[in-house]
Amino acid sequence: MISPKSRAAAAAAALEKLYPGAECSLAHGGDPFRLLVMARLSAQCTDERVNIVSEELFRRFPTAEAMAEADVSEIEELIRSCGLYHTKAQSIRDASRILVRDYGGRVPDTMEDLLALPGVGRKIANLVLGDVYGKGGIVADTHCIRICGRLGFYDETKKDPLLTERVMTPLLPPEVQSAFCHRIVLFGREWCSARAPRCAECPLRGICETPGDAQGAF
């Protein structure tokens, strides 16, 4: 019987073949602060909308120092279309002040320090650690949770992001974790959607332990 680690490697290789140039869909330009803020804005909002809104936001407040001095009401107006703008604006401004006070304006590169920032959970922390610091990290969003469950790595019915992260982290080397998660998002949109997975023609069908029928029903 093939081991979970071997199956994970096969899944990562298949996804790389499907999406060789997969990158974060948030247009952060390699800037840790921008990615941190944009990831916070993306909660219950599309990445496309975040990219649009962020252009003006970072034109006005390009650094943690500038954002720390901003009026919360101005941040709110700039990010209003992202939803939850009161909470997001407050946490972005508060996090920026902590970055300036404790880290000289630099975004920290450890899970512990990132989690201490307002509005930052493990999903955002892993995204930052993997995408800009090269440390790897399983970004357990809805696509990752659903598909890793369907592939048979853990009990999909639990729908638990922390469990997904804990299960998948030892199965994939750190250097491929970020790309794997970005590719999972693309795969989830194109092939393995929540309601209508294309199981009959799925390129990961030979790896999946819970393939649906010809109509894609589980």
PDB file of C-alpha atoms in Angstrom:
ATOM      1  CA  MET A   1       0.000   0.000   0.000  1.00  0.00           C
ATOM      2  CA  ILE A   2       1.352   3.385  -0.983  1.00  0.00           C
ATOM      3  CA  SER A   3       2.251   5.625   1.968  1.00  0.00           C
ATOM      4  CA  PRO A   4       0.557   8.982   2.608  1.00  0.00           C
ATOM      5  CA  LYS A   5       3.871  10.756   1.986  1.00  0.00           C
ATOM      6  CA  SER A   6       4.269   9.067  -1.400  1.00  0.00           C
ATOM      7  CA  ARG A   7       0.676   9.909  -2.310  1.00  0.00           C
ATOM      8  CA  ALA A   8       1.242  13.537  -1.271  1.00  0.00           C
ATOM      9  CA  ALA A   9       4.366  13.678  -3.438  1.00  0.00           C
ATOM     10  CA  ALA A  10       2.396  12.265  -6.360  1.00  0.00           C
ATOM     11  CA  ALA A  11      -0.364  14.831  -5.828  1.00  0.00           C
ATOM     12  CA  ALA A  12       2.177  17.669  -5.664  1.00  0.00           C
ATOM     13  CA  ALA A  13       3.845  16.470  -8.879  1.00  0.00           C
ATOM     14  CA  ALA A  14       0.513  16.174 -10.687  1.00  0.00           C
ATOM     15  CA  LEU A  15      -0.516  19.653  -9.590  1.00  0.00           C
ATOM     16  CA  GLU A  16       2.841  21.079 -10.675  1.00  0.00           C
ATOM     17  CA  LYS A  17       2.326  19.576 -14.110  1.00  0.00           C
ATOM     18  CA  LEU A  18      -1.146  21.140 -14.299  1.00  0.00           C
ATOM     19  CA  TYR A  19      -0.091  24.539 -12.963  1.00  0.00           C
ATOM     20  CA  PRO A  20       3.673  24.978 -13.357  1.00  0.00           C
ATOM     21  CA  GLY A  21       3.663  28.719 -12.725  1.00  0.00           C
ATOM     22  CA  ALA A  22       1.243  28.879  -9.811  1.00  0.00           C
ATOM     23  CA  GLU A  23       1.764  31.904  -7.588  1.00  0.00           C
ATOM     24  CA  CYS A  24      -0.128  33.762  -4.914  1.00  0.00           C
ATOM     25  CA  SER A  25      -3.087  35.547  -6.514  1.00  0.00           C
ATOM     26  CA  LEU A  26      -2.621  38.519  -4.197  1.00  0.00           C
ATOM     27  CA  ALA A  27      -0.426  41.020  -6.069  1.00  0.00           C
ATOM     28  CA  HIS A  28       1.950  41.814  -3.207  1.00  0.00           C
ATOM     29  CA  GLY A  29       5.132  42.120  -5.270  1.00  0.00           C
ATOM     30  CA  GLY A  30       7.198  40.215  -2.725  1.00  0.00           C
ATOM     31  CA  ASP A  31       6.601  42.818  -0.008  1.00  0.00           C
ATOM     32  CA  PRO A  32       5.852  41.116   3.350  1.00  0.00           C
ATOM     33  CA  PHE A  33       3.875  44.079   4.664  1.00  0.00           C
ATOM     34  CA  ARG A  34       1.685  44.243   1.583  1.00  0.00           C
ATOM     35  CA  LEU A  35       1.010  40.537   1.711  1.00  0.00           C
ATOM     36  CA  LEU A  36       0.147  40.727   5.402  1.00  0.00           C
ATOM     37  CA  VAL A  37      -2.362  43.520   4.806  1.00  0.00           C
ATOM     38  CA  MET A  38      -3.797  42.011   1.634  1.00  0.00           C
ATOM     39  CA  ALA A  39      -4.265  38.638   3.282  1.00  0.00           C
ATOM     40  CA  ARG A  40      -6.197  40.356   6.066  1.00  0.00           C
ATOM     41  CA  LEU A  41      -8.377  42.124   3.490  1.00  0.00           C
ATOM     42  CA  SER A  42      -9.085  38.857   1.677  1.00  0.00           C
ATOM     43  CA  ALA A  43     -11.244  37.453   4.483  1.00  0.00           C
ATOM     44  CA  GLN A  44     -14.700  36.942   2.942  1.00  0.00           C
ATOM     45  CA  CYS A  45     -13.559  38.872  -0.134  1.00  0.00           C
ATOM     46  CA  THR A  46     -12.174  37.870  -3.523  1.00  0.00           C
ATOM     47  CA  ASP A  47      -8.485  38.260  -4.264  1.00  0.00           C
ATOM     48  CA  GLU A  48      -9.415  40.216  -7.393  1.00  0.00           C
ATOM     49  CA  ARG A  49     -11.222  42.824  -5.310  1.00  0.00           C
ATOM     50  CA  VAL A  50      -8.360  42.982  -2.820  1.00  0.00           C
ATOM     51  CA  ASN A  51      -5.869  43.626  -5.633  1.00  0.00           C
ATOM     52  CA  ILE A  52      -7.969  46.523  -6.922  1.00  0.00           C
ATOM     53  CA  VAL A  53      -8.546  48.080  -3.513  1.00  0.00           C
ATOM     54  CA  SER A  54      -4.914  47.690  -2.493  1.00  0.00           C
ATOM     55  CA  GLU A  55      -3.614  49.886  -5.292  1.00  0.00           C
ATOM     56  CA  GLU A  56      -5.041  53.039  -3.730  1.00  0.00           C
ATOM     57  CA  LEU A  57      -4.526  51.826  -0.158  1.00  0.00           C
ATOM     58  CA  PHE A  58      -0.790  51.376  -0.660  1.00  0.00           C
ATOM     59  CA  ARG A  59      -0.499  54.520  -2.722  1.00  0.00           C
ATOM     60  CA  ARG A  60      -1.682  56.381   0.365  1.00  0.00           C
ATOM     61  CA  PHE A  61       0.020  54.202   2.980  1.00  0.00           C
ATOM     62  CA  PRO A  62       2.901  52.247   1.401  1.00  0.00           C
ATOM     63  CA  THR A  63       4.691  51.193   4.602  1.00  0.00           C
ATOM     64  CA  ALA A  64       3.927  50.023   8.108  1.00  0.00           C
ATOM     65  CA  GLU A  65       5.077  53.424   9.368  1.00  0.00           C
ATOM     66  CA  ALA A  66       2.606  55.253   7.127  1.00  0.00           C
ATOM     67  CA  MET A  67      -0.240  52.851   7.944  1.00  0.00           C
ATOM     68  CA  ALA A  68       0.460  53.187  11.672  1.00  0.00           C
ATOM     69  CA  GLU A  69      -0.112  56.937  11.457  1.00  0.00           C
ATOM     70  CA  ALA A  70      -3.256  56.655   9.330  1.00  0.00           C
ATOM     71  CA  ASP A  71      -6.695  57.584  10.560  1.00  0.00           C
ATOM     72  CA  VAL A  72      -8.789  54.436  10.886  1.00  0.00           C
ATOM     73  CA  SER A  73     -11.717  56.150   9.172  1.00  0.00           C
ATOM     74  CA  GLU A  74      -9.596  56.808   6.085  1.00  0.00           C
ATOM     75  CA  ILE A  75      -8.465  53.190   5.923  1.00  0.00           C
ATOM     76  CA  GLU A  76     -12.116  52.164   6.275  1.00  0.00           C
ATOM     77  CA  GLU A  77     -13.151  54.261   3.297  1.00  0.00           C
ATOM     78  CA  LEU A  78     -10.363  52.845   1.146  1.00  0.00           C
ATOM     79  CA  ILE A  79     -11.191  49.217   1.962  1.00  0.00           C
ATOM     80  CA  ARG A  80     -14.973  49.494   2.313  1.00  0.00           C
ATOM     81  CA  SER A  81     -15.715  47.334  -0.739  1.00  0.00           C
ATOM     82  CA  CYS A  82     -13.749  44.419   0.792  1.00  0.00           C
ATOM     83  CA  GLY A  83     -16.377  43.988   3.498  1.00  0.00           C
ATOM     84  CA  LEU A  84     -15.932  43.864   7.286  1.00  0.00           C
ATOM     85  CA  TYR A  85     -14.115  47.137   6.834  1.00  0.00           C
ATOM     86  CA  HIS A  86     -14.452  48.404  10.434  1.00  0.00           C
ATOM     87  CA  THR A  87     -12.753  45.339  11.907  1.00  0.00           C
ATOM     88  CA  LYS A  88     -10.210  45.016   9.115  1.00  0.00           C
ATOM     89  CA  ALA A  89      -9.177  48.680   9.242  1.00  0.00           C
ATOM     90  CA  GLN A  90      -8.708  48.614  13.002  1.00  0.00           C
ATOM     91  CA  SER A  91      -6.637  45.425  12.967  1.00  0.00           C
ATOM     92  CA  ILE A  92      -4.493  46.639  10.055  1.00  0.00           C
ATOM     93  CA  ARG A  93      -3.725  49.918  11.793  1.00  0.00           C
ATOM     94  CA  ASP A  94      -3.090  48.210  15.138  1.00  0.00           C
ATOM     95  CA  ALA A  95      -0.835  45.573  13.571  1.00  0.00           C
ATOM     96  CA  SER A  96       1.109  48.299  11.761  1.00  0.00           C
ATOM     97  CA  ARG A  97       1.708  50.111  15.039  1.00  0.00           C
ATOM     98  CA  ILE A  98       3.048  46.928  16.609  1.00  0.00           C
ATOM     99  CA  LEU A  99       5.327  46.349  13.620  1.00  0.00           C
ATOM    100  CA  VAL A 100       6.743  49.856  13.979  1.00  0.00           C
ATOM    101  CA  ARG A 101       7.048  49.674  17.773  1.00  0.00           C
ATOM    102  CA  ASP A 102       8.466  46.170  18.119  1.00  0.00           C
ATOM    103  CA  TYR A 103      10.054  45.275  14.770  1.00  0.00           C
ATOM    104  CA  GLY A 104      11.234  48.506  13.203  1.00  0.00           C
ATOM    105  CA  GLY A 105       8.467  48.319  10.625  1.00  0.00           C
ATOM    106  CA  ARG A 106       9.510  44.857   9.450  1.00  0.00           C
ATOM    107  CA  VAL A 107       7.096  41.931   9.311  1.00  0.00           C
ATOM    108  CA  PRO A 108       8.441  39.164  11.592  1.00  0.00           C
ATOM    109  CA  ASP A 109       9.331  35.783  10.169  1.00  0.00           C
ATOM    110  CA  THR A 110       8.211  33.418  12.919  1.00  0.00           C
ATOM    111  CA  MET A 111       4.810  31.877  13.509  1.00  0.00           C
ATOM    112  CA  GLU A 112       4.775  32.998  17.151  1.00  0.00           C
ATOM    113  CA  ASP A 113       5.436  36.648  16.335  1.00  0.00           C
ATOM    114  CA  LEU A 114       3.010  36.730  13.428  1.00  0.00           C
ATOM    115  CA  LEU A 115       0.191  35.241  15.506  1.00  0.00           C
ATOM    116  CA  ALA A 116       0.674  38.015  18.070  1.00  0.00           C
ATOM    117  CA  LEU A 117      -0.413  40.602  15.482  1.00  0.00           C
ATOM    118  CA  PRO A 118      -4.085  41.669  15.488  1.00  0.00           C
ATOM    119  CA  GLY A 119      -6.127  39.959  12.800  1.00  0.00           C
ATOM    120  CA  VAL A 120      -3.450  37.386  11.971  1.00  0.00           C
ATOM    121  CA  GLY A 121      -4.266  33.683  12.258  1.00  0.00           C
ATOM    122  CA  ARG A 122      -2.366  30.625  11.115  1.00  0.00           C
ATOM    123  CA  LYS A 123      -3.644  30.872   7.543  1.00  0.00           C
ATOM    124  CA  ILE A 124      -2.195  34.375   7.072  1.00  0.00           C
ATOM    125  CA  ALA A 125       0.961  33.518   9.008  1.00  0.00           C
ATOM    126  CA  ASN A 126       1.656  30.454   6.865  1.00  0.00           C
ATOM    127  CA  LEU A 127       1.035  32.467   3.702  1.00  0.00           C
ATOM    128  CA  VAL A 128       3.595  35.075   4.742  1.00  0.00           C
ATOM    129  CA  LEU A 129       6.128  32.525   5.974  1.00  0.00           C
ATOM    130  CA  GLY A 130       5.882  30.520   2.777  1.00  0.00           C
ATOM    131  CA  ASP A 131       5.509  33.172   0.098  1.00  0.00           C
ATOM    132  CA  VAL A 132       7.951  35.844   1.220  1.00  0.00           C
ATOM    133  CA  TYR A 133      10.261  34.111   3.676  1.00  0.00           C
ATOM    134  CA  GLY A 134      10.559  30.737   1.952  1.00  0.00           C
ATOM    135  CA  LYS A 135       9.926  28.784   5.140  1.00  0.00           C
ATOM    136  CA  GLY A 136       6.991  26.801   3.854  1.00  0.00           C
ATOM    137  CA  GLY A 137       3.573  26.555   5.391  1.00  0.00           C
ATOM    138  CA  ILE A 138       0.257  24.881   4.658  1.00  0.00           C
ATOM    139  CA  VAL A 139      -2.332  27.559   3.967  1.00  0.00           C
ATOM    140  CA  ALA A 140      -5.455  25.683   5.009  1.00  0.00           C
ATOM    141  CA  ASP A 141      -8.148  27.581   3.125  1.00  0.00           C
ATOM    142  CA  THR A 142     -11.452  26.028   2.058  1.00  0.00           C
ATOM    143  CA  HIS A 143      -9.974  24.535  -1.125  1.00  0.00           C
ATOM    144  CA  CYS A 144      -7.057  22.951   0.730  1.00  0.00           C
ATOM    145  CA  ILE A 145      -9.301  21.565   3.468  1.00  0.00           C
ATOM    146  CA  ARG A 146     -11.806  20.110   1.012  1.00  0.00           C
ATOM    147  CA  ILE A 147      -9.406  18.622  -1.506  1.00  0.00           C
ATOM    148  CA  CYS A 148      -6.854  17.190   0.933  1.00  0.00           C
ATOM    149  CA  GLY A 149      -9.807  15.533   2.634  1.00  0.00           C
ATOM    150  CA  ARG A 150     -11.196  14.173  -0.625  1.00  0.00           C
ATOM    151  CA  LEU A 151      -7.770  12.869  -1.578  1.00  0.00           C
ATOM    152  CA  GLY A 152      -7.890  10.806   1.595  1.00  0.00           C
ATOM    153  CA  PHE A 153      -5.239  12.414   3.759  1.00  0.00           C
ATOM    154  CA  TYR A 154      -7.667  12.972   6.639  1.00  0.00           C
ATOM    155  CA  ASP A 155     -11.368  12.850   7.507  1.00  0.00           C
ATOM    156  CA  GLU A 156     -12.933  15.467   5.232  1.00  0.00           C
ATOM    157  CA  THR A 157     -16.062  15.714   7.385  1.00  0.00           C
ATOM    158  CA  LYS A 158     -14.061  17.394  10.157  1.00  0.00           C
ATOM    159  CA  LYS A 159     -13.451  20.496   7.988  1.00  0.00           C
ATOM    160  CA  ASP A 160     -10.715  21.537  10.410  1.00  0.00           C
ATOM    161  CA  PRO A 161      -8.010  23.939   9.132  1.00  0.00           C
ATOM    162  CA  LEU A 162      -5.600  23.219  11.993  1.00  0.00           C
ATOM    163  CA  LEU A 163      -5.966  19.470  11.508  1.00  0.00           C
ATOM    164  CA  THR A 164      -5.386  19.910   7.769  1.00  0.00           C
ATOM    165  CA  GLU A 165      -2.198  21.845   8.472  1.00  0.00           C
ATOM    166  CA  ARG A 166      -0.951  19.300  11.006  1.00  0.00           C
ATOM    167  CA  VAL A 167      -1.626  16.363   8.693  1.00  0.00           C
ATOM    168  CA  MET A 168      -0.204  17.871   5.500  1.00  0.00           C
ATOM    169  CA  THR A 169       2.892  19.590   6.919  1.00  0.00           C
ATOM    170  CA  PRO A 170       4.934  16.402   7.505  1.00  0.00           C
ATOM    171  CA  LEU A 171       3.796  14.936   4.171  1.00  0.00           C
ATOM    172  CA  LEU A 172       5.308  17.688   2.008  1.00  0.00           C
ATOM    173  CA  PRO A 173       8.784  19.244   2.203  1.00  0.00           C
ATOM    174  CA  PRO A 174       8.752  22.942   3.190  1.00  0.00           C
ATOM    175  CA  GLU A 175      10.058  24.065  -0.196  1.00  0.00           C
ATOM    176  CA  VAL A 176       6.966  22.811  -2.028  1.00  0.00           C
ATOM    177  CA  GLN A 177       4.255  23.599   0.523  1.00  0.00           C
ATOM    178  CA  SER A 178       3.437  27.136  -0.631  1.00  0.00           C
ATOM    179  CA  ALA A 179       3.249  26.235  -4.312  1.00  0.00           C
ATOM    180  CA  PHE A 180       1.186  23.146  -3.462  1.00  0.00           C
ATOM    181  CA  CYS A 181      -1.380  25.302  -1.672  1.00  0.00           C
ATOM    182  CA  HIS A 182      -1.586  27.837  -4.507  1.00  0.00           C
ATOM    183  CA  ARG A 183      -2.071  24.998  -6.988  1.00  0.00           C
ATOM    184  CA  ILE A 184      -4.749  23.420  -4.802  1.00  0.00           C
ATOM    185  CA  VAL A 185      -6.757  26.652  -5.102  1.00  0.00           C
ATOM    186  CA  LEU A 186      -6.540  26.579  -8.899  1.00  0.00           C
ATOM    187  CA  PHE A 187      -7.360  22.876  -8.944  1.00  0.00           C
ATOM    188  CA  GLY A 188     -10.343  23.447  -6.679  1.00  0.00           C
ATOM    189  CA  ARG A 189     -11.725  26.101  -8.973  1.00  0.00           C
ATOM    190  CA  GLU A 190     -11.167  24.178 -12.204  1.00  0.00           C
ATOM    191  CA  TRP A 191     -11.608  20.520 -11.260  1.00  0.00           C
ATOM    192  CA  CYS A 192     -12.633  19.814  -7.690  1.00  0.00           C
ATOM    193  CA  SER A 193     -15.285  22.348  -6.764  1.00  0.00           C
ATOM    194  CA  ALA A 194     -17.394  21.856  -3.670  1.00  0.00           C
ATOM    195  CA  ARG A 195     -20.647  21.126  -5.492  1.00  0.00           C
ATOM    196  CA  ALA A 196     -19.687  19.809  -8.915  1.00  0.00           C
ATOM    197  CA  PRO A 197     -16.306  18.058  -8.977  1.00  0.00           C
ATOM    198  CA  ARG A 198     -15.265  16.760 -12.393  1.00  0.00           C
ATOM    199  CA  CYS A 199     -14.360  13.312 -11.073  1.00  0.00           C
ATOM    200  CA  ALA A 200     -14.722  11.295 -14.280  1.00  0.00           C
ATOM    201  CA  GLU A 201     -11.988  13.264 -16.075  1.00  0.00           C
ATOM    202  CA  CYS A 202      -9.980  14.428 -13.066  1.00  0.00           C
ATOM    203  CA  PRO A 203      -6.181  14.327 -13.538  1.00  0.00           C
ATOM    204  CA  LEU A 204      -5.798  13.316  -9.871  1.00  0.00           C
ATOM    205  CA  ARG A 205      -8.327  10.483 -10.075  1.00  0.00           C
ATOM    206  CA  GLY A 206      -5.624   7.828  -9.763  1.00  0.00           C
ATOM    207  CA  ILE A 207      -4.392   9.435  -6.541  1.00  0.00           C
ATOM    208  CA  CYS A 208      -7.747  10.220  -4.972  1.00  0.00           C
ATOM    209  CA  GLU A 209      -9.042   7.708  -2.412  1.00  0.00           C
ATOM    210  CA  THR A 210     -12.639   8.945  -2.573  1.00  0.00           C
ATOM    211  CA  PRO A 211     -13.378   9.550  -6.285  1.00  0.00           C
ATOM    212  CA  GLY A 212     -16.974  10.311  -7.193  1.00  0.00           C
ATOM    213  CA  ASP A 213     -19.009   8.715  -9.930  1.00  0.00           C
ATOM    214  CA  ALA A 214     -19.090   9.680 -13.579  1.00  0.00           C
ATOM    215  CA  GLN A 215     -21.300  12.660 -12.763  1.00  0.00           C
ATOM    216  CA  GLY A 216     -18.913  13.924 -10.091  1.00  0.00           C
ATOM    217  CA  ALA A 217     -21.190  13.076  -7.171  1.00  0.00           C
ATOM    218  CA  PHE A 218     -19.652  11.814  -3.943  1.00  0.00           C
TER     219      PHE A 218
END
